[in-house]
Coordinates of C-alpha atoms and ligand atoms in Angstrom, one line a residue:
M1 CA -53.2 9.6 -45.9
E2 CA -50.0 11.0 -43.0
K3 CA -50.8 9.8 -40.0
S4 CA -51.3 12.9 -38.2
K5 CA -54.7 13.9 -39.8
E6 CA -57.9 12.8 -38.4
K7 CA -58.6 10.4 -39.6
S8 CA -62.4 10.7 -39.9
K9 CA -62.4 14.6 -41.5
L10 CA -62.3 14.7 -44.9
I11 CA -62.6 17.7 -46.3
F12 CA -64.2 18.4 -50.5
S13 CA -64.3 21.9 -52.4
G14 CA -63.7 23.1 -55.5
V15 CA -64.7 26.3 -57.6
Q16 CA -65.4 26.0 -60.7
P17 CA -63.2 27.6 -64.0
T18 CA -64.8 29.8 -65.3
G19 CA -62.3 32.2 -65.9
N20 CA -62.0 36.1 -63.4
L21 CA -61.0 34.2 -60.5
H22 CA -61.1 37.4 -57.7
L23 CA -60.6 37.9 -54.6
G24 CA -64.2 36.9 -52.6
N25 CA -63.4 33.2 -54.0
Y26 CA -60.3 33.4 -52.2
L27 CA -61.3 34.6 -48.6
G28 CA -64.8 32.5 -49.4
A29 CA -63.0 29.8 -49.9
I30 CA -59.5 29.0 -50.7
K31 CA -57.9 30.8 -48.2
N32 CA -59.8 29.1 -45.4
W33 CA -58.9 25.7 -47.4
V34 CA -55.4 26.1 -46.6
K35 CA -55.5 26.0 -43.0
L36 CA -57.6 23.4 -42.9
Q37 CA -55.4 21.5 -45.0
T38 CA -53.0 21.3 -41.5
N39 CA -55.3 18.3 -39.4
A40 CA -57.8 16.4 -42.7
H41 CA -57.7 14.4 -45.8
C42 CA -58.8 16.8 -48.4
I43 CA -59.7 17.4 -51.5
F44 CA -59.8 20.2 -54.3
C45 CA -62.0 19.9 -57.3
I46 CA -62.1 21.6 -60.4
V47 CA -65.7 21.8 -61.4
D48 CA -65.4 21.8 -64.9
L49 CA -69.5 19.9 -65.7
H50 CA -70.5 22.5 -63.3
A51 CA -68.7 25.2 -65.5
I52 CA -70.8 24.6 -68.6
T53 CA -74.1 24.6 -67.2
T54 CA -73.3 28.0 -68.8
S55 CA -72.7 29.5 -71.2
G56 CA -70.1 32.4 -71.0
N57 CA -66.7 31.3 -71.4
R58 CA -66.5 27.7 -72.8
S59 CA -63.5 28.1 -75.1
E60 CA -61.7 29.1 -72.1
I61 CA -62.5 26.2 -70.1
L62 CA -59.0 24.5 -70.4
Q63 CA -57.1 27.4 -69.7
N64 CA -58.9 28.6 -66.0
T65 CA -58.7 25.1 -65.8
R66 CA -55.5 25.3 -65.6
E67 CA -55.7 28.8 -64.0
V68 CA -57.5 27.3 -60.9
A69 CA -55.6 24.9 -60.3
A70 CA -52.2 27.1 -60.4
A71 CA -54.7 29.3 -57.4
Y72 CA -54.7 26.2 -55.8
I73 CA -51.1 26.0 -55.6
A74 CA -50.3 29.8 -55.5
S75 CA -52.4 29.5 -52.2
G76 CA -50.5 27.2 -50.4
I77 CA -52.8 24.0 -50.8
D78 CA -49.7 21.4 -50.8
P79 CA -50.2 19.3 -54.1
S80 CA -48.1 16.2 -52.5
K81 CA -51.0 16.1 -49.5
N82 CA -54.1 16.9 -50.5
T83 CA -56.0 15.4 -54.3
I84 CA -56.5 18.3 -56.2
F85 CA -57.8 17.4 -59.6
V86 CA -60.8 18.0 -62.6
Q87 CA -64.0 17.2 -61.5
S88 CA -65.0 15.9 -65.5
N89 CA -62.2 13.5 -65.5
V90 CA -63.1 11.0 -62.5
T91 CA -66.5 9.5 -64.5
G92 CA -68.4 8.4 -60.7
H93 CA -69.6 12.3 -60.1
S94 CA -71.6 12.9 -63.3
E95 CA -72.5 8.5 -62.9
L96 CA -73.4 9.6 -59.6
S97 CA -75.2 12.8 -59.8
W98 CA -78.2 10.7 -61.7
I99 CA -78.4 8.4 -59.2
L100 CA -78.8 11.2 -56.2
G101 CA -81.4 13.0 -58.9
C102 CA -83.8 9.9 -58.4
H103 CA -83.9 10.5 -54.7
T104 CA -83.6 14.4 -55.1
P105 CA -87.8 15.8 -55.5
I106 CA -87.9 18.5 -57.9
G107 CA -89.2 20.6 -54.7
W108 CA -86.6 20.8 -53.0
L109 CA -84.3 22.5 -56.6
N110 CA -87.3 24.4 -57.4
R111 CA -86.4 26.4 -54.4
M112 CA -83.2 26.9 -54.8
T113 CA -82.6 30.5 -55.5
Q114 CA -79.2 30.4 -57.5
F115 CA -81.0 28.3 -60.3
K116 CA -84.1 31.4 -60.3
D117 CA -80.6 34.4 -59.6
K118 CA -79.2 32.7 -62.3
A119 CA -81.9 31.3 -64.8
G120 CA -83.9 35.4 -65.0
K121 CA -86.9 35.5 -66.5
N122 CA -86.4 32.7 -68.8
K123 CA -86.4 30.3 -67.4
E124 CA -88.6 27.6 -70.0
K125 CA -84.9 28.5 -71.9
A126 CA -82.7 27.4 -68.8
P127 CA -80.7 24.4 -69.1
L128 CA -81.5 21.2 -67.2
G129 CA -78.1 21.1 -66.2
L130 CA -78.5 24.4 -64.6
Y131 CA -81.0 22.9 -63.2
S132 CA -79.6 19.9 -62.1
Y133 CA -76.9 22.3 -60.6
P134 CA -76.6 21.8 -56.7
V135 CA -77.3 17.7 -57.7
L136 CA -74.3 17.6 -59.3
M137 CA -72.7 18.7 -56.6
A138 CA -73.9 17.2 -54.3
A139 CA -72.7 13.7 -55.8
D140 CA -69.5 15.4 -55.8
I141 CA -69.5 16.1 -51.9
L142 CA -71.0 12.8 -51.3
L143 CA -68.7 10.8 -54.2
Y144 CA -66.1 10.9 -51.4
K145 CA -68.7 10.7 -48.3
S146 CA -67.1 13.9 -47.7
T147 CA -67.9 15.4 -43.6
H148 CA -67.4 18.8 -44.0
V149 CA -67.3 21.6 -47.0
P150 CA -66.0 24.8 -46.6
V151 CA -67.6 27.1 -49.3
G152 CA -68.8 30.8 -49.1
E153 CA -71.8 31.9 -47.5
D154 CA -73.5 32.1 -51.4
Q155 CA -73.2 28.1 -51.6
K156 CA -74.8 27.6 -47.8
Q157 CA -78.6 26.5 -49.6
H158 CA -76.9 23.8 -52.0
L159 CA -75.1 22.6 -48.7
E160 CA -78.1 22.5 -46.6
L161 CA -79.6 20.6 -49.7
S162 CA -77.2 18.0 -50.0
R163 CA -77.3 18.1 -46.3
D164 CA -81.3 16.4 -47.0
I165 CA -80.4 14.2 -50.5
A166 CA -77.6 12.7 -48.0
Q167 CA -80.2 11.7 -45.6
A168 CA -82.9 10.6 -48.5
F169 CA -80.8 7.9 -50.2
N170 CA -79.3 7.1 -46.5
R171 CA -83.6 6.7 -44.8
C172 CA -84.3 4.9 -49.1
Y173 CA -82.1 1.7 -48.2
N174 CA -82.2 2.4 -44.8
N175 CA -78.2 2.6 -44.6
D176 CA -76.3 5.2 -43.2
F177 CA -73.4 5.4 -45.9
F178 CA -73.0 8.5 -46.5
P179 CA -72.4 11.0 -43.5
V180 CA -74.4 14.0 -43.6
P181 CA -71.9 17.3 -44.3
E182 CA -71.4 19.6 -42.5
P183 CA -71.1 23.3 -44.4
V184 CA -68.2 25.3 -42.5
I185 CA -68.9 28.9 -43.9
I186 CA -66.6 30.3 -41.9
G187 CA -64.1 34.1 -42.1
N188 CA -65.3 37.8 -42.0
A189 CA -65.7 37.0 -45.9
T190 CA -68.4 34.6 -46.2
R191 CA -69.7 37.4 -49.1
V192 CA -67.1 39.7 -50.9
M193 CA -69.3 42.2 -52.1
S194 CA -68.8 43.8 -55.4
L195 CA -66.5 46.9 -55.2
K196 CA -68.2 49.4 -56.6
D197 CA -72.0 48.1 -55.2
G198 CA -72.2 46.7 -51.7
L199 CA -75.5 45.1 -52.0
K200 CA -74.2 42.3 -55.1
K201 CA -71.2 39.7 -54.4
M202 CA -68.2 40.3 -55.8
S203 CA -68.5 38.2 -59.1
K204 CA -66.4 36.3 -62.0
S205 CA -69.2 37.6 -64.1
D206 CA -70.0 41.2 -63.3
P207 CA -69.7 42.6 -66.3
S208 CA -67.0 45.9 -64.5
D209 CA -63.5 44.6 -63.8
Y210 CA -64.0 47.2 -61.6
S211 CA -66.1 45.4 -59.4
R212 CA -63.9 42.5 -58.0
I213 CA -60.2 41.6 -57.4
N214 CA -59.2 39.6 -59.6
L215 CA -56.7 37.4 -58.0
T216 CA -54.2 38.0 -61.8
D217 CA -54.6 41.0 -61.1
S218 CA -51.8 43.6 -61.5
S219 CA -50.6 45.8 -58.4
E220 CA -51.2 48.9 -59.7
S221 CA -54.7 47.5 -60.6
I222 CA -55.0 46.3 -57.4
K223 CA -54.4 49.4 -55.8
K224 CA -56.4 51.6 -58.6
K225 CA -59.5 49.3 -57.7
I226 CA -58.9 49.5 -54.4
Q227 CA -59.0 53.9 -54.2
K228 CA -61.6 53.6 -56.7
A229 CA -64.5 51.2 -55.0
K230 CA -67.1 52.8 -53.7
T231 CA -67.9 54.3 -50.2
D232 CA -70.3 56.7 -49.0
S233 CA -70.4 60.4 -47.8
E234 CA -70.2 59.8 -43.9
P235 CA -66.2 59.7 -42.5
F236 CA -64.4 56.7 -41.0
P237 CA -67.2 54.2 -38.7
S238 CA -66.2 55.1 -35.0
D239 CA -67.4 51.9 -33.6
V240 CA -69.0 48.7 -34.6
E241 CA -72.6 49.3 -34.3
K242 CA -72.3 52.1 -37.0
L243 CA -72.0 49.5 -40.1
E244 CA -75.0 49.1 -39.6
N245 CA -76.6 50.6 -43.5
R246 CA -72.9 51.6 -44.8
P247 CA -73.1 47.9 -47.4
E248 CA -69.8 49.5 -48.5
I249 CA -68.3 50.8 -45.3
T250 CA -68.5 47.1 -44.1
N251 CA -67.4 45.9 -46.8
L252 CA -63.8 47.1 -47.6
I253 CA -63.4 46.2 -43.4
N254 CA -64.8 43.2 -44.0
I255 CA -62.1 42.2 -46.3
Y256 CA -59.6 43.9 -44.5
S257 CA -60.6 42.3 -41.1
A258 CA -60.1 38.7 -43.8
L259 CA -56.9 39.9 -45.2
T260 CA -55.3 40.7 -41.8
E261 CA -57.2 38.7 -39.2
N262 CA -57.1 41.9 -37.5
L263 CA -60.6 42.1 -35.1
L264 CA -62.7 44.5 -36.4
E265 CA -63.0 46.2 -33.0
D266 CA -59.5 47.0 -34.0
I267 CA -59.6 48.3 -37.4
I268 CA -62.1 50.4 -35.7
S269 CA -60.2 52.0 -33.4
E270 CA -56.9 51.6 -35.6
Y271 CA -58.7 53.9 -38.3
A272 CA -61.5 55.8 -36.3
N273 CA -61.2 60.2 -36.7
K274 CA -58.8 59.4 -40.0
D275 CA -59.5 60.2 -42.8
F276 CA -60.7 57.8 -45.1
R277 CA -57.6 58.0 -48.1
V278 CA -54.9 56.3 -44.5
F279 CA -57.9 53.4 -45.1
K280 CA -58.1 53.0 -48.5
Q281 CA -54.3 53.7 -49.3
N282 CA -53.4 51.3 -46.3
L283 CA -55.6 48.9 -47.2
A284 CA -54.6 48.9 -50.7
D285 CA -50.6 48.1 -50.2
I286 CA -52.8 45.1 -47.6
V287 CA -54.7 43.7 -50.3
D288 CA -51.3 43.7 -52.8
Q289 CA -49.2 42.2 -50.7
Q290 CA -51.0 39.2 -50.6
I291 CA -52.4 39.5 -53.9
S292 CA -50.0 40.1 -55.8
K293 CA -48.1 36.9 -53.8
I294 CA -50.2 34.4 -55.5
S295 CA -50.4 36.0 -58.7
I296 CA -47.1 36.1 -59.7
E297 CA -46.7 32.2 -58.4
M298 CA -49.7 31.5 -60.3
K299 CA -47.6 33.1 -63.2
K300 CA -44.8 30.4 -62.9
L301 CA -47.0 28.1 -62.6
L302 CA -49.1 28.8 -65.8
A303 CA -45.5 28.1 -67.5
D304 CA -44.7 25.3 -66.5
K305 CA -47.9 22.9 -68.0
T306 CA -46.6 19.9 -67.2
Y307 CA -46.1 20.2 -63.7
L308 CA -49.3 21.4 -63.3
D309 CA -50.3 18.5 -65.6
L310 CA -48.9 16.1 -63.6
I311 CA -50.3 17.5 -60.6
L312 CA -53.9 17.2 -62.6
K313 CA -53.2 13.2 -63.0
D314 CA -51.8 12.3 -59.6
G315 CA -54.7 14.1 -58.1
Y316 CA -56.8 11.7 -60.8
Q317 CA -55.3 8.4 -59.9
K318 CA -56.0 9.3 -56.4
A319 CA -60.4 10.7 -56.6
K320 CA -60.5 8.5 -58.9
E321 CA -59.7 5.1 -56.0
I322 CA -62.2 6.4 -53.7
S323 CA -64.5 7.7 -55.7
E324 CA -64.7 3.5 -57.3
K325 CA -64.7 2.0 -54.4
N326 CA -68.6 4.2 -53.5
I327 CA -69.7 3.5 -56.5
N328 CA -68.8 0.3 -56.1
D329 CA -70.2 -0.6 -52.4
L330 CA -73.7 2.3 -53.8
K331 CA -74.4 -0.3 -57.0
N332 CA -74.2 -3.5 -54.2
I333 CA -76.7 -0.8 -51.5
I334 CA -78.9 -0.2 -54.8
G335 CA -78.9 -3.5 -55.7
L336 CA -77.8 -3.0 -59.4
F337 CA -77.4 -6.2 -62.3
R338 CA -72.9 -6.3 -62.2
A339 CA -71.4 -7.8 -65.2
Ligands
TYM1 P1 -68.3 29.1 -57.6 O1 -67.4 28.5 -58.4 O2 -68.9 30.2 -58.3 O3 -67.0 29.8 -56.3 C1 -65.7 28.8 -55.9 C2 -66.2 29.4 -54.4 O4 -66.0 31.1 -53.8 C3 -66.6 31.4 -52.9 N1 -67.7 32.5 -53.6 C4 -67.8 33.9 -52.1 N2 -67.4 33.8 -51.5 C5 -67.2 35.3 -50.7 N3 -68.1 36.1 -51.1 C6 -68.3 35.9 -52.3 N4 -68.1 36.4 -53.6 C7 -67.9 34.2 -53.4 N5 -68.0 34.5 -55.1 C8 -67.6 33.1 -55.0 C9 -68.2 30.5 -53.3 O5 -69.1 30.2 -52.5 C10 -67.0 29.1 -53.7 O6 -67.4 28.4 -51.7 N6 -70.8 25.1 -56.5 C11 -69.7 25.9 -55.8 C12 -68.6 25.0 -57.0 C13 -69.0 23.2 -56.8 C14 -68.5 23.1 -55.4 C15 -68.7 21.3 -55.2 C16 -68.1 23.8 -54.1 C17 -69.2 23.0 -57.0 N7 -68.9 21.6 -56.5 C18 -68.5 20.7 -53.9 C19 -67.9 23.0 -53.2 C20 -68.5 21.5 -52.7 C21 -69.1 27.3 -56.6 O7 -69.4 27.8 -56.1 O8 -68.0 27.3 -57.3

């Protein structure tokens, strides 16, 4: 760990290799990680075991795994200063998930809204892995004794559960082994909405490609998607209060703000009284400039699998070392027999 980095702070986060990485993943998570890496030790995981909790795109998991690694690096994560690795490589994740599952009341899991959304009406047929998804997520975080977890808003409930599980474990063994991890939900785009419906989250699984900007989209398609993004019939708002009940406009302005780091007030005063098309045109250029850069870099990285795989191998070694030590300590705390 670098001397300049705060020793006590350990940042952990992850993305599922389920394909269609989008602007929401970038603004809600990865863009913030790039900033955080300067003053803390960071572990960025590609959570492939989470990706197999749903049936979509499993055959592409290997390609998607490299794609997420490429997205991290192309967005500005420095692999020589941080740890980038694949979850299933480090067996401690599954092992700790079991242990933590033994300290998690079912009632806590029954409250998880993401499970309810994903399982839908067919709850009885949903896989156990989808139900225990948040326990594996707690294991990811706690395995490294992480202190801070930067994520988008949709992961808030899962993080609260991770905190509860950490405290339940500590209480059970009268110990303070696990730090209670802090959620880091920052910026103006903690919940990026669909470009077709301002009340729905931008998501990898939305059947309409026009609902999201993919990190692999071409310049042409980015511009087309922004031009076609849903708006309403009202003129551009004249102040922040007027954003109320205008979810599509709010979403576009939030995206603009997150990418330029300009305040909402400043954006609104710049575009008030102007034709909406001017705002959309400029937004399209801004999204294009930032996302195309990432997309081009991702393509370059994906063309060099040997390099990507070496980074993931190096990350695996670093993650394994921390994880083995912590699992060892945990087993001693629980009092398990050691052969
Ligand atoms: P995933 O792959 O679904 O999402 C990865 C990250 O992207 C954020 N995100 C969004 N942010 C803003 N607007 C959106 N529309 C949007 N959609 C997604 C998510 O909040 C997330 O930060 N469960 C995690 C993966 C995970 C994890 C972990 C994260 C597994 N173990 C441990 C942190 C720590 C997830 O949502 O992946």
